[in-house]
């Protein structure tokens, strides 16, 4: 394979594990890899808008600095507040048998992520001028289907919807419809990203790849595995669909549509946090300590450097 000159990114959600993705993004930006578009859900959506806004501030160097500052501020806010609702405002919950309602766990509707995004991101400017295309997923509460918001539609409420954990937050209303975390339906969006872009390389950064389960696994491990299946099922479906379409296009060389030509040359890469973090299966998506986030970021940067090389 020749050098990667331009890439589309698909960023999975996974709470605090999104700091691994931050590290991957830092490596790509530091090496001058051109980013055409990013799709994301939940933590992936947050990383996407922070990166895009940083590029508007002054290019790759500013984007790297903004990602670092955002994650540091997020960690500081969560642990200065100390509330369970704040600690779950940006995480893949590991609740087991208990499924409390937002009214019980977060009666005042606290969401520090809202304040931080409002402070850090100029969404009006992002809609008009983003140098990369964005595809942000949220899940319709009524039917569980995915809605993919494109760059010109991405607002503060869209990102909050994409990261809305129903156990801790009421659904986010957009255009009269209620939405929950995008990870339940498109984690992250793949096919819409592929249809709308031109780059020959698509890099999927995965945070919740299921790991083998031992025969003596207990209730906690089983619950975690089921959650991994739920968060990863939509991604696997989209990748299976993409692979089937690629095979069909190769088998039918007479197909001349733009999508058929694109699929014949598209190279799909998967970079999994599980593969680069031996301790990943036991990591908590709610661990937003700066020490934990820094470790994840360093691992992501190393993984990104290896992928580029």
PDB file of C-alpha atoms in Angstrom:
ATOM      1  CA  UNK A   1       0.000   0.000   0.000  1.00  0.00           C
ATOM      2  CA  UNK A   2       1.222   3.475  -0.830  1.00  0.00           C
ATOM      3  CA  UNK A   3       1.387   6.357   1.648  1.00  0.00           C
ATOM      4  CA  UNK A   4      -1.896   7.627   3.042  1.00  0.00           C
ATOM      5  CA  UNK A   5      -2.400  11.189   1.821  1.00  0.00           C
ATOM      6  CA  UNK A   6      -6.051  11.703   2.752  1.00  0.00           C
ATOM      7  CA  UNK A   7      -8.329   9.765   5.044  1.00  0.00           C
ATOM      8  CA  UNK A   8     -11.898   9.653   6.257  1.00  0.00           C
ATOM      9  CA  UNK A   9     -12.384   8.814   9.924  1.00  0.00           C
ATOM     10  CA  UNK A  10     -15.206   6.914  11.628  1.00  0.00           C
ATOM     11  CA  UNK A  11     -14.998   7.384  15.395  1.00  0.00           C
ATOM     12  CA  UNK A  12     -16.831   5.036  17.737  1.00  0.00           C
ATOM     13  CA  UNK A  13     -18.277   6.109  21.073  1.00  0.00           C
ATOM     14  CA  UNK A  14     -17.049   4.717  24.364  1.00  0.00           C
ATOM     15  CA  UNK A  15     -17.107   7.330  27.099  1.00  0.00           C
ATOM     16  CA  UNK A  16     -13.726   8.063  28.644  1.00  0.00           C
ATOM     17  CA  UNK A  17     -12.172   5.612  26.189  1.00  0.00           C
ATOM     18  CA  UNK A  18     -12.636   8.447  23.685  1.00  0.00           C
ATOM     19  CA  UNK A  19      -9.322   9.740  25.034  1.00  0.00           C
ATOM     20  CA  UNK A  20      -7.702   6.884  23.086  1.00  0.00           C
ATOM     21  CA  UNK A  21      -9.243   8.407  19.946  1.00  0.00           C
ATOM     22  CA  UNK A  22      -7.910  11.810  20.978  1.00  0.00           C
ATOM     23  CA  UNK A  23      -4.416  10.274  20.927  1.00  0.00           C
ATOM     24  CA  UNK A  24      -4.985   8.781  17.468  1.00  0.00           C
ATOM     25  CA  UNK A  25      -6.162  12.159  16.172  1.00  0.00           C
ATOM     26  CA  UNK A  26      -3.132  13.866  17.699  1.00  0.00           C
ATOM     27  CA  UNK A  27      -0.832  11.499  15.795  1.00  0.00           C
ATOM     28  CA  UNK A  28      -2.650  12.041  12.495  1.00  0.00           C
ATOM     29  CA  UNK A  29      -2.580  15.817  12.882  1.00  0.00           C
ATOM     30  CA  UNK A  30       1.058  15.797  13.926  1.00  0.00           C
ATOM     31  CA  UNK A  31       2.025  13.815  10.845  1.00  0.00           C
ATOM     32  CA  UNK A  32       0.125  16.059   8.452  1.00  0.00           C
ATOM     33  CA  UNK A  33      -2.435  13.477   7.336  1.00  0.00           C
ATOM     34  CA  UNK A  34      -5.208  15.274   5.460  1.00  0.00           C
ATOM     35  CA  UNK A  35      -8.656  14.631   6.915  1.00  0.00           C
ATOM     36  CA  UNK A  36     -11.552  14.803   4.461  1.00  0.00           C
ATOM     37  CA  UNK A  37     -14.438  13.896   6.752  1.00  0.00           C
ATOM     38  CA  UNK A  38     -15.289  12.447  10.149  1.00  0.00           C
ATOM     39  CA  UNK A  39     -18.309  10.490  11.274  1.00  0.00           C
ATOM     40  CA  UNK A  40     -18.885   9.923  14.959  1.00  0.00           C
ATOM     41  CA  UNK A  41     -21.238   8.942  17.733  1.00  0.00           C
ATOM     42  CA  UNK A  42     -21.123   9.971  21.379  1.00  0.00           C
ATOM     43  CA  UNK A  43     -17.452  10.462  22.374  1.00  0.00           C
ATOM     44  CA  UNK A  44     -16.575  10.155  18.682  1.00  0.00           C
ATOM     45  CA  UNK A  45     -18.920  13.032  17.870  1.00  0.00           C
ATOM     46  CA  UNK A  46     -17.370  15.185  20.591  1.00  0.00           C
ATOM     47  CA  UNK A  47     -13.834  14.496  19.332  1.00  0.00           C
ATOM     48  CA  UNK A  48     -14.970  15.309  15.791  1.00  0.00           C
ATOM     49  CA  UNK A  49     -16.387  18.756  16.566  1.00  0.00           C
ATOM     50  CA  UNK A  50     -13.504  19.714  18.849  1.00  0.00           C
ATOM     51  CA  UNK A  51     -10.991  18.783  16.137  1.00  0.00           C
ATOM     52  CA  UNK A  52     -12.902  20.609  13.394  1.00  0.00           C
ATOM     53  CA  UNK A  53     -13.249  23.759  15.506  1.00  0.00           C
ATOM     54  CA  UNK A  54      -9.546  23.612  16.356  1.00  0.00           C
ATOM     55  CA  UNK A  55      -8.670  23.480  12.669  1.00  0.00           C
ATOM     56  CA  UNK A  56     -10.710  26.642  12.190  1.00  0.00           C
ATOM     57  CA  UNK A  57      -8.783  28.295  15.026  1.00  0.00           C
ATOM     58  CA  UNK A  58      -5.471  27.857  13.218  1.00  0.00           C
ATOM     59  CA  UNK A  59      -4.826  24.512  11.563  1.00  0.00           C
ATOM     60  CA  UNK A  60      -3.482  21.182  12.870  1.00  0.00           C
ATOM     61  CA  UNK A  61      -1.371  22.659  15.673  1.00  0.00           C
ATOM     62  CA  UNK A  62      -4.364  24.482  17.101  1.00  0.00           C
ATOM     63  CA  UNK A  63      -6.548  21.411  16.706  1.00  0.00           C
ATOM     64  CA  UNK A  64      -4.067  19.325  18.696  1.00  0.00           C
ATOM     65  CA  UNK A  65      -3.931  21.943  21.415  1.00  0.00           C
ATOM     66  CA  UNK A  66      -7.714  22.258  21.528  1.00  0.00           C
ATOM     67  CA  UNK A  67      -8.242  18.508  21.887  1.00  0.00           C
ATOM     68  CA  UNK A  68      -5.775  18.393  24.775  1.00  0.00           C
ATOM     69  CA  UNK A  69      -7.345  21.407  26.481  1.00  0.00           C
ATOM     70  CA  UNK A  70     -10.860  20.059  26.053  1.00  0.00           C
ATOM     71  CA  UNK A  71     -10.087  16.684  27.646  1.00  0.00           C
ATOM     72  CA  UNK A  72      -8.213  18.355  30.492  1.00  0.00           C
ATOM     73  CA  UNK A  73     -11.113  20.699  31.192  1.00  0.00           C
ATOM     74  CA  UNK A  74     -13.591  17.828  31.016  1.00  0.00           C
ATOM     75  CA  UNK A  75     -11.625  15.895  33.621  1.00  0.00           C
ATOM     76  CA  UNK A  76     -11.335  18.957  35.867  1.00  0.00           C
ATOM     77  CA  UNK A  77     -15.037  19.783  35.639  1.00  0.00           C
ATOM     78  CA  UNK A  78     -16.167  16.229  36.380  1.00  0.00           C
ATOM     79  CA  UNK A  79     -14.053  15.833  39.481  1.00  0.00           C
ATOM     80  CA  UNK A  80     -14.529  19.350  40.812  1.00  0.00           C
ATOM     81  CA  UNK A  81     -18.286  18.810  40.734  1.00  0.00           C
ATOM     82  CA  UNK A  82     -18.033  15.329  42.263  1.00  0.00           C
ATOM     83  CA  UNK A  83     -21.638  14.400  41.462  1.00  0.00           C
ATOM     84  CA  UNK A  84     -22.608  10.992  39.993  1.00  0.00           C
ATOM     85  CA  UNK A  85     -24.542  12.789  37.271  1.00  0.00           C
ATOM     86  CA  UNK A  86     -21.482  14.786  36.268  1.00  0.00           C
ATOM     87  CA  UNK A  87     -19.280  11.701  36.238  1.00  0.00           C
ATOM     88  CA  UNK A  88     -21.772   9.985  33.923  1.00  0.00           C
ATOM     89  CA  UNK A  89     -22.334  12.977  31.677  1.00  0.00           C
ATOM     90  CA  UNK A  90     -19.749  11.700  29.257  1.00  0.00           C
ATOM     91  CA  UNK A  91     -19.418   7.964  29.605  1.00  0.00           C
ATOM     92  CA  UNK A  92     -20.512   4.508  28.519  1.00  0.00           C
ATOM     93  CA  UNK A  93     -22.338   3.379  31.607  1.00  0.00           C
ATOM     94  CA  UNK A  94     -21.394   0.135  33.280  1.00  0.00           C
ATOM     95  CA  UNK A  95     -24.638  -0.162  35.222  1.00  0.00           C
ATOM     96  CA  UNK A  96     -25.440  -3.804  35.835  1.00  0.00           C
ATOM     97  CA  UNK A  97     -28.727  -4.919  37.333  1.00  0.00           C
ATOM     98  CA  UNK A  98     -29.812  -1.395  38.299  1.00  0.00           C
ATOM     99  CA  UNK A  99     -31.411   0.836  35.657  1.00  0.00           C
ATOM    100  CA  UNK A 100     -32.445   4.032  37.482  1.00  0.00           C
ATOM    101  CA  UNK A 101     -34.176   6.920  35.752  1.00  0.00           C
ATOM    102  CA  UNK A 102     -32.718  10.400  35.089  1.00  0.00           C
ATOM    103  CA  UNK A 103     -35.184  11.805  37.628  1.00  0.00           C
ATOM    104  CA  UNK A 104     -33.559   9.736  40.371  1.00  0.00           C
ATOM    105  CA  UNK A 105     -29.888  10.028  39.454  1.00  0.00           C
ATOM    106  CA  UNK A 106     -29.893  13.532  37.965  1.00  0.00           C
ATOM    107  CA  UNK A 107     -32.959  15.375  39.310  1.00  0.00           C
ATOM    108  CA  UNK A 108     -31.601  18.824  38.367  1.00  0.00           C
ATOM    109  CA  UNK A 109     -30.668  17.886  34.792  1.00  0.00           C
ATOM    110  CA  UNK A 110     -26.977  18.700  35.281  1.00  0.00           C
ATOM    111  CA  UNK A 111     -24.804  18.263  32.217  1.00  0.00           C
ATOM    112  CA  UNK A 112     -21.291  19.738  32.441  1.00  0.00           C
ATOM    113  CA  UNK A 113     -20.620  18.617  28.871  1.00  0.00           C
ATOM    114  CA  UNK A 114     -23.167  21.193  27.684  1.00  0.00           C
ATOM    115  CA  UNK A 115     -21.356  24.071  29.366  1.00  0.00           C
ATOM    116  CA  UNK A 116     -17.940  22.938  28.167  1.00  0.00           C
ATOM    117  CA  UNK A 117     -19.044  22.506  24.551  1.00  0.00           C
ATOM    118  CA  UNK A 118     -20.758  25.887  24.596  1.00  0.00           C
ATOM    119  CA  UNK A 119     -17.563  27.457  25.934  1.00  0.00           C
ATOM    120  CA  UNK A 120     -15.161  25.742  23.537  1.00  0.00           C
ATOM    121  CA  UNK A 121     -17.044  25.362  20.234  1.00  0.00           C
ATOM    122  CA  UNK A 122     -18.412  28.058  17.939  1.00  0.00           C
ATOM    123  CA  UNK A 123     -21.163  25.983  16.336  1.00  0.00           C
ATOM    124  CA  UNK A 124     -22.432  28.749  14.034  1.00  0.00           C
ATOM    125  CA  UNK A 125     -18.938  29.130  12.570  1.00  0.00           C
ATOM    126  CA  UNK A 126     -18.518  25.362  12.394  1.00  0.00           C
ATOM    127  CA  UNK A 127     -21.682  24.975  10.319  1.00  0.00           C
ATOM    128  CA  UNK A 128     -20.530  27.626   7.846  1.00  0.00           C
ATOM    129  CA  UNK A 129     -16.798  27.083   7.607  1.00  0.00           C
ATOM    130  CA  UNK A 130     -15.729  23.630   8.840  1.00  0.00           C
ATOM    131  CA  UNK A 131     -12.707  22.489   6.795  1.00  0.00           C
ATOM    132  CA  UNK A 132     -13.804  18.860   7.143  1.00  0.00           C
ATOM    133  CA  UNK A 133     -17.194  17.285   6.622  1.00  0.00           C
ATOM    134  CA  UNK A 134     -18.992  16.003   9.706  1.00  0.00           C
ATOM    135  CA  UNK A 135     -21.521  13.199  10.103  1.00  0.00           C
ATOM    136  CA  UNK A 136     -22.899  12.967  13.646  1.00  0.00           C
ATOM    137  CA  UNK A 137     -25.227  10.146  14.723  1.00  0.00           C
ATOM    138  CA  UNK A 138     -28.081  10.280  17.227  1.00  0.00           C
ATOM    139  CA  UNK A 139     -30.777   7.677  17.938  1.00  0.00           C
ATOM    140  CA  UNK A 140     -34.504   8.435  17.584  1.00  0.00           C
ATOM    141  CA  UNK A 141     -36.242   7.432  20.792  1.00  0.00           C
ATOM    142  CA  UNK A 142     -39.508   6.617  18.992  1.00  0.00           C
ATOM    143  CA  UNK A 143     -38.174   3.825  16.785  1.00  0.00           C
ATOM    144  CA  UNK A 144     -34.459   3.342  17.541  1.00  0.00           C
ATOM    145  CA  UNK A 145     -33.392   4.443  14.068  1.00  0.00           C
ATOM    146  CA  UNK A 146     -30.307   6.538  13.397  1.00  0.00           C
ATOM    147  CA  UNK A 147     -30.386  10.117  12.213  1.00  0.00           C
ATOM    148  CA  UNK A 148     -27.155  11.362  10.711  1.00  0.00           C
ATOM    149  CA  UNK A 149     -26.618  15.107  11.036  1.00  0.00           C
ATOM    150  CA  UNK A 150     -24.312  16.664   8.458  1.00  0.00           C
ATOM    151  CA  UNK A 151     -21.981  19.616   8.976  1.00  0.00           C
ATOM    152  CA  UNK A 152     -24.532  22.350   8.295  1.00  0.00           C
ATOM    153  CA  UNK A 153     -26.921  20.726  10.819  1.00  0.00           C
ATOM    154  CA  UNK A 154     -24.451  20.197  13.668  1.00  0.00           C
ATOM    155  CA  UNK A 155     -25.440  22.258  16.696  1.00  0.00           C
ATOM    156  CA  UNK A 156     -24.768  22.030  20.415  1.00  0.00           C
ATOM    157  CA  UNK A 157     -28.025  20.090  20.836  1.00  0.00           C
ATOM    158  CA  UNK A 158     -27.014  17.602  18.123  1.00  0.00           C
ATOM    159  CA  UNK A 159     -23.741  16.752  19.876  1.00  0.00           C
ATOM    160  CA  UNK A 160     -25.505  16.505  23.236  1.00  0.00           C
ATOM    161  CA  UNK A 161     -28.077  14.174  21.670  1.00  0.00           C
ATOM    162  CA  UNK A 162     -25.313  12.028  20.216  1.00  0.00           C
ATOM    163  CA  UNK A 163     -23.849  11.678  23.727  1.00  0.00           C
ATOM    164  CA  UNK A 164     -27.155  11.452  25.650  1.00  0.00           C
ATOM    165  CA  UNK A 165     -27.175   8.527  28.079  1.00  0.00           C
ATOM    166  CA  UNK A 166     -30.841   7.854  28.881  1.00  0.00           C
ATOM    167  CA  UNK A 167     -30.016   6.571  32.366  1.00  0.00           C
ATOM    168  CA  UNK A 168     -28.719  10.018  33.352  1.00  0.00           C
ATOM    169  CA  UNK A 169     -30.254  12.541  31.005  1.00  0.00           C
ATOM    170  CA  UNK A 170     -33.644  13.218  29.513  1.00  0.00           C
ATOM    171  CA  UNK A 171     -33.790  12.801  25.759  1.00  0.00           C
ATOM    172  CA  UNK A 172     -32.632  15.783  23.705  1.00  0.00           C
ATOM    173  CA  UNK A 173     -35.321  17.254  21.475  1.00  0.00           C
ATOM    174  CA  UNK A 174     -34.380  18.322  17.935  1.00  0.00           C
ATOM    175  CA  UNK A 175     -36.980  19.396  15.356  1.00  0.00           C
ATOM    176  CA  UNK A 176     -39.744  18.032  17.571  1.00  0.00           C
ATOM    177  CA  UNK A 177     -38.180  14.565  17.915  1.00  0.00           C
ATOM    178  CA  UNK A 178     -36.485  13.043  20.956  1.00  0.00           C
ATOM    179  CA  UNK A 179     -32.976  11.582  20.659  1.00  0.00           C
ATOM    180  CA  UNK A 180     -30.608   9.425  22.708  1.00  0.00           C
ATOM    181  CA  UNK A 181     -26.961   8.428  22.321  1.00  0.00           C
ATOM    182  CA  UNK A 182     -25.959   7.741  18.717  1.00  0.00           C
ATOM    183  CA  UNK A 183     -24.016   4.665  19.828  1.00  0.00           C
ATOM    184  CA  UNK A 184     -27.251   2.680  20.008  1.00  0.00           C
ATOM    185  CA  UNK A 185     -27.958   2.958  16.273  1.00  0.00           C
ATOM    186  CA  UNK A 186     -24.841   4.050  14.321  1.00  0.00           C
ATOM    187  CA  UNK A 187     -21.605   3.637  16.252  1.00  0.00           C
ATOM    188  CA  UNK A 188     -20.267   5.269  14.122  1.00  0.00           C
ATOM    189  CA  UNK A 189     -21.988   5.939  10.749  1.00  0.00           C
ATOM    190  CA  UNK A 190     -20.147   4.241   7.884  1.00  0.00           C
ATOM    191  CA  UNK A 191     -22.206   3.991   4.692  1.00  0.00           C
ATOM    192  CA  UNK A 192     -23.325   7.623   4.585  1.00  0.00           C
ATOM    193  CA  UNK A 193     -19.718   8.683   5.150  1.00  0.00           C
ATOM    194  CA  UNK A 194     -18.513   6.472   2.288  1.00  0.00           C
ATOM    195  CA  UNK A 195     -21.210   7.648  -0.127  1.00  0.00           C
ATOM    196  CA  UNK A 196     -20.418  11.325   0.434  1.00  0.00           C
ATOM    197  CA  UNK A 197     -16.597  11.278   0.305  1.00  0.00           C
ATOM    198  CA  UNK A 198     -13.680  10.563  -2.044  1.00  0.00           C
ATOM    199  CA  UNK A 199     -10.671   9.517   0.044  1.00  0.00           C
ATOM    200  CA  UNK A 200      -9.323   6.069  -0.773  1.00  0.00           C
ATOM    201  CA  UNK A 201      -8.737   5.253   2.901  1.00  0.00           C
ATOM    202  CA  UNK A 202     -11.294   4.907   5.681  1.00  0.00           C
ATOM    203  CA  UNK A 203      -9.974   4.514   9.224  1.00  0.00           C
ATOM    204  CA  UNK A 204     -12.403   3.191  11.828  1.00  0.00           C
ATOM    205  CA  UNK A 205     -11.296   3.835  15.416  1.00  0.00           C
ATOM    206  CA  UNK A 206     -13.031   1.250  17.602  1.00  0.00           C
ATOM    207  CA  UNK A 207     -13.397   1.540  21.351  1.00  0.00           C
ATOM    208  CA  UNK A 208     -15.804  -1.268  22.252  1.00  0.00           C
ATOM    209  CA  UNK A 209     -14.598  -4.274  20.264  1.00  0.00           C
ATOM    210  CA  UNK A 210     -15.832  -7.384  22.162  1.00  0.00           C
ATOM    211  CA  UNK A 211     -13.067  -9.493  23.695  1.00  0.00           C
ATOM    212  CA  UNK A 212     -13.175 -13.307  24.119  1.00  0.00           C
ATOM    213  CA  UNK A 213     -15.199 -14.340  27.159  1.00  0.00           C
ATOM    214  CA  UNK A 214     -13.862 -17.124  29.368  1.00  0.00           C
ATOM    215  CA  UNK A 215     -15.973 -20.125  30.309  1.00  0.00           C
ATOM    216  CA  UNK A 216     -15.966 -19.086  33.970  1.00  0.00           C
ATOM    217  CA  UNK A 217     -17.103 -15.509  33.317  1.00  0.00           C
ATOM    218  CA  UNK A 218     -19.332 -14.056  36.022  1.00  0.00           C
ATOM    219  CA  UNK A 219     -22.271 -11.686  35.926  1.00  0.00           C
ATOM    220  CA  UNK A 220     -20.223  -8.518  35.601  1.00  0.00           C
ATOM    221  CA  UNK A 221     -18.240  -9.857  32.638  1.00  0.00           C
ATOM    222  CA  UNK A 222     -21.401 -11.126  30.960  1.00  0.00           C
ATOM    223  CA  UNK A 223     -23.168  -7.790  31.403  1.00  0.00           C
ATOM    224  CA  UNK A 224     -20.151  -5.941  29.998  1.00  0.00           C
ATOM    225  CA  UNK A 225     -20.018  -8.292  27.010  1.00  0.00           C
ATOM    226  CA  UNK A 226     -23.716  -7.757  26.306  1.00  0.00           C
ATOM    227  CA  UNK A 227     -23.165  -4.002  26.437  1.00  0.00           C
ATOM    228  CA  UNK A 228     -20.244  -4.341  24.027  1.00  0.00           C
ATOM    229  CA  UNK A 229     -22.485  -6.292  21.639  1.00  0.00           C
ATOM    230  CA  UNK A 230     -25.158  -3.602  21.866  1.00  0.00           C
ATOM    231  CA  UNK A 231     -22.684  -0.784  21.194  1.00  0.00           C
ATOM    232  CA  UNK A 232     -20.820  -2.644  18.454  1.00  0.00           C
ATOM    233  CA  UNK A 233     -23.675  -4.308  16.562  1.00  0.00           C
ATOM    234  CA  UNK A 234     -24.477  -1.337  14.331  1.00  0.00           C
ATOM    235  CA  UNK A 235     -20.829  -0.915  13.338  1.00  0.00           C
ATOM    236  CA  UNK A 236     -20.470  -4.575  12.449  1.00  0.00           C
ATOM    237  CA  UNK A 237     -23.660  -4.471  10.356  1.00  0.00           C
ATOM    238  CA  UNK A 238     -22.437  -1.470   8.404  1.00  0.00           C
ATOM    239  CA  UNK A 239     -18.985  -2.968   7.841  1.00  0.00           C
ATOM    240  CA  UNK A 240     -20.563  -6.245   6.665  1.00  0.00           C
ATOM    241  CA  UNK A 241     -22.774  -4.302   4.262  1.00  0.00           C
ATOM    242  CA  UNK A 242     -19.778  -2.356   2.987  1.00  0.00           C
ATOM    243  CA  UNK A 243     -17.763  -5.534   2.417  1.00  0.00           C
ATOM    244  CA  UNK A 244     -20.659  -7.203   0.565  1.00  0.00           C
ATOM    245  CA  UNK A 245     -21.044  -4.172  -1.699  1.00  0.00           C
ATOM    246  CA  UNK A 246     -17.321  -4.101  -2.405  1.00  0.00           C
ATOM    247  CA  UNK A 247     -17.396  -7.769  -3.431  1.00  0.00           C
ATOM    248  CA  UNK A 248     -20.357  -7.145  -5.713  1.00  0.00           C
ATOM    249  CA  UNK A 249     -18.639  -4.183  -7.376  1.00  0.00           C
ATOM    250  CA  UNK A 250     -15.453  -6.185  -7.963  1.00  0.00           C
ATOM    251  CA  UNK A 251     -17.493  -9.088  -9.372  1.00  0.00           C
ATOM    252  CA  UNK A 252     -19.432  -6.737 -11.677  1.00  0.00           C
ATOM    253  CA  UNK A 253     -16.803  -4.588 -13.400  1.00  0.00           C
ATOM    254  CA  UNK A 254     -19.473  -3.219 -15.749  1.00  0.00           C
ATOM    255  CA  UNK A 255     -21.005  -1.246 -12.874  1.00  0.00           C
ATOM    256  CA  UNK A 256     -20.047   2.362 -13.591  1.00  0.00           C
ATOM    257  CA  UNK A 257     -21.785   4.360 -10.876  1.00  0.00           C
ATOM    258  CA  UNK A 258     -19.721   6.725  -8.745  1.00  0.00           C
ATOM    259  CA  UNK A 259     -20.338   4.547  -5.670  1.00  0.00           C
ATOM    260  CA  UNK A 260     -19.261   1.389  -7.520  1.00  0.00           C
ATOM    261  CA  UNK A 261     -16.017   3.014  -8.665  1.00  0.00           C
ATOM    262  CA  UNK A 262     -15.376   4.278  -5.140  1.00  0.00           C
ATOM    263  CA  UNK A 263     -15.989   0.924  -3.499  1.00  0.00           C
ATOM    264  CA  UNK A 264     -13.542  -0.853  -5.815  1.00  0.00           C
ATOM    265  CA  UNK A 265     -10.660   1.274  -4.587  1.00  0.00           C
ATOM    266  CA  UNK A 266     -11.704   1.963  -1.000  1.00  0.00           C
ATOM    267  CA  UNK A 267      -9.359   0.592   1.677  1.00  0.00           C
ATOM    268  CA  UNK A 268     -10.889   0.073   5.106  1.00  0.00           C
ATOM    269  CA  UNK A 269      -8.656   0.075   8.177  1.00  0.00           C
ATOM    270  CA  UNK A 270      -9.731  -0.824  11.723  1.00  0.00           C
ATOM    271  CA  UNK A 271      -7.765   0.476  14.695  1.00  0.00           C
ATOM    272  CA  UNK A 272      -9.034  -1.048  17.924  1.00  0.00           C
ATOM    273  CA  UNK A 273      -8.342   0.248  21.413  1.00  0.00           C
ATOM    274  CA  UNK A 274      -8.707  -3.322  22.681  1.00  0.00           C
ATOM    275  CA  UNK A 275      -5.795  -4.444  20.499  1.00  0.00           C
ATOM    276  CA  UNK A 276      -3.481  -1.702  21.796  1.00  0.00           C
ATOM    277  CA  UNK A 277      -4.512  -1.675  25.448  1.00  0.00           C
ATOM    278  CA  UNK A 278      -4.006  -4.983  27.265  1.00  0.00           C
ATOM    279  CA  UNK A 279      -6.127  -3.672  30.127  1.00  0.00           C
ATOM    280  CA  UNK A 280      -8.915  -2.365  27.859  1.00  0.00           C
ATOM    281  CA  UNK A 281     -11.559  -5.007  28.686  1.00  0.00           C
ATOM    282  CA  UNK A 282     -11.463  -3.940  32.326  1.00  0.00           C
ATOM    283  CA  UNK A 283     -11.368  -0.191  31.732  1.00  0.00           C
ATOM    284  CA  UNK A 284     -14.282   1.894  32.895  1.00  0.00           C
ATOM    285  CA  UNK A 285     -15.863   4.288  30.431  1.00  0.00           C
ATOM    286  CA  UNK A 286     -16.515   6.620  33.349  1.00  0.00           C
ATOM    287  CA  UNK A 287     -12.873   6.967  34.471  1.00  0.00           C
ATOM    288  CA  UNK A 288     -12.257  10.618  33.683  1.00  0.00           C
ATOM    289  CA  UNK A 289      -9.241  11.126  35.938  1.00  0.00           C
ATOM    290  CA  UNK A 290      -6.526  13.064  34.141  1.00  0.00           C
ATOM    291  CA  UNK A 291      -4.071  10.249  34.802  1.00  0.00           C
ATOM    292  CA  UNK A 292      -6.388   7.728  33.150  1.00  0.00           C
ATOM    293  CA  UNK A 293      -7.191   9.973  30.205  1.00  0.00           C
ATOM    294  CA  UNK A 294      -3.509  10.760  29.626  1.00  0.00           C
ATOM    295  CA  UNK A 295      -2.636   7.070  29.593  1.00  0.00           C
ATOM    296  CA  UNK A 296      -5.368   6.380  27.047  1.00  0.00           C
ATOM    297  CA  UNK A 297      -4.245   9.303  24.892  1.00  0.00           C
ATOM    298  CA  UNK A 298      -0.630   8.146  24.911  1.00  0.00           C
ATOM    299  CA  UNK A 299      -1.716   4.655  23.863  1.00  0.00           C
ATOM    300  CA  UNK A 300      -3.867   6.093  21.090  1.00  0.00           C
ATOM    301  CA  UNK A 301      -1.032   8.279  19.815  1.00  0.00           C
ATOM    302  CA  UNK A 302       1.320   5.285  19.724  1.00  0.00           C
ATOM    303  CA  UNK A 303      -1.304   3.237  17.875  1.00  0.00           C
ATOM    304  CA  UNK A 304      -1.840   6.081  15.405  1.00  0.00           C
ATOM    305  CA  UNK A 305       1.886   6.398  14.756  1.00  0.00           C
ATOM    306  CA  UNK A 306       2.145   2.660  14.075  1.00  0.00           C
ATOM    307  CA  UNK A 307      -0.800   2.803  11.696  1.00  0.00           C
ATOM    308  CA  UNK A 308       0.687   5.744   9.779  1.00  0.00           C
ATOM    309  CA  UNK A 309       4.041   3.990   9.539  1.00  0.00           C
TER     310      UNK A 309
END
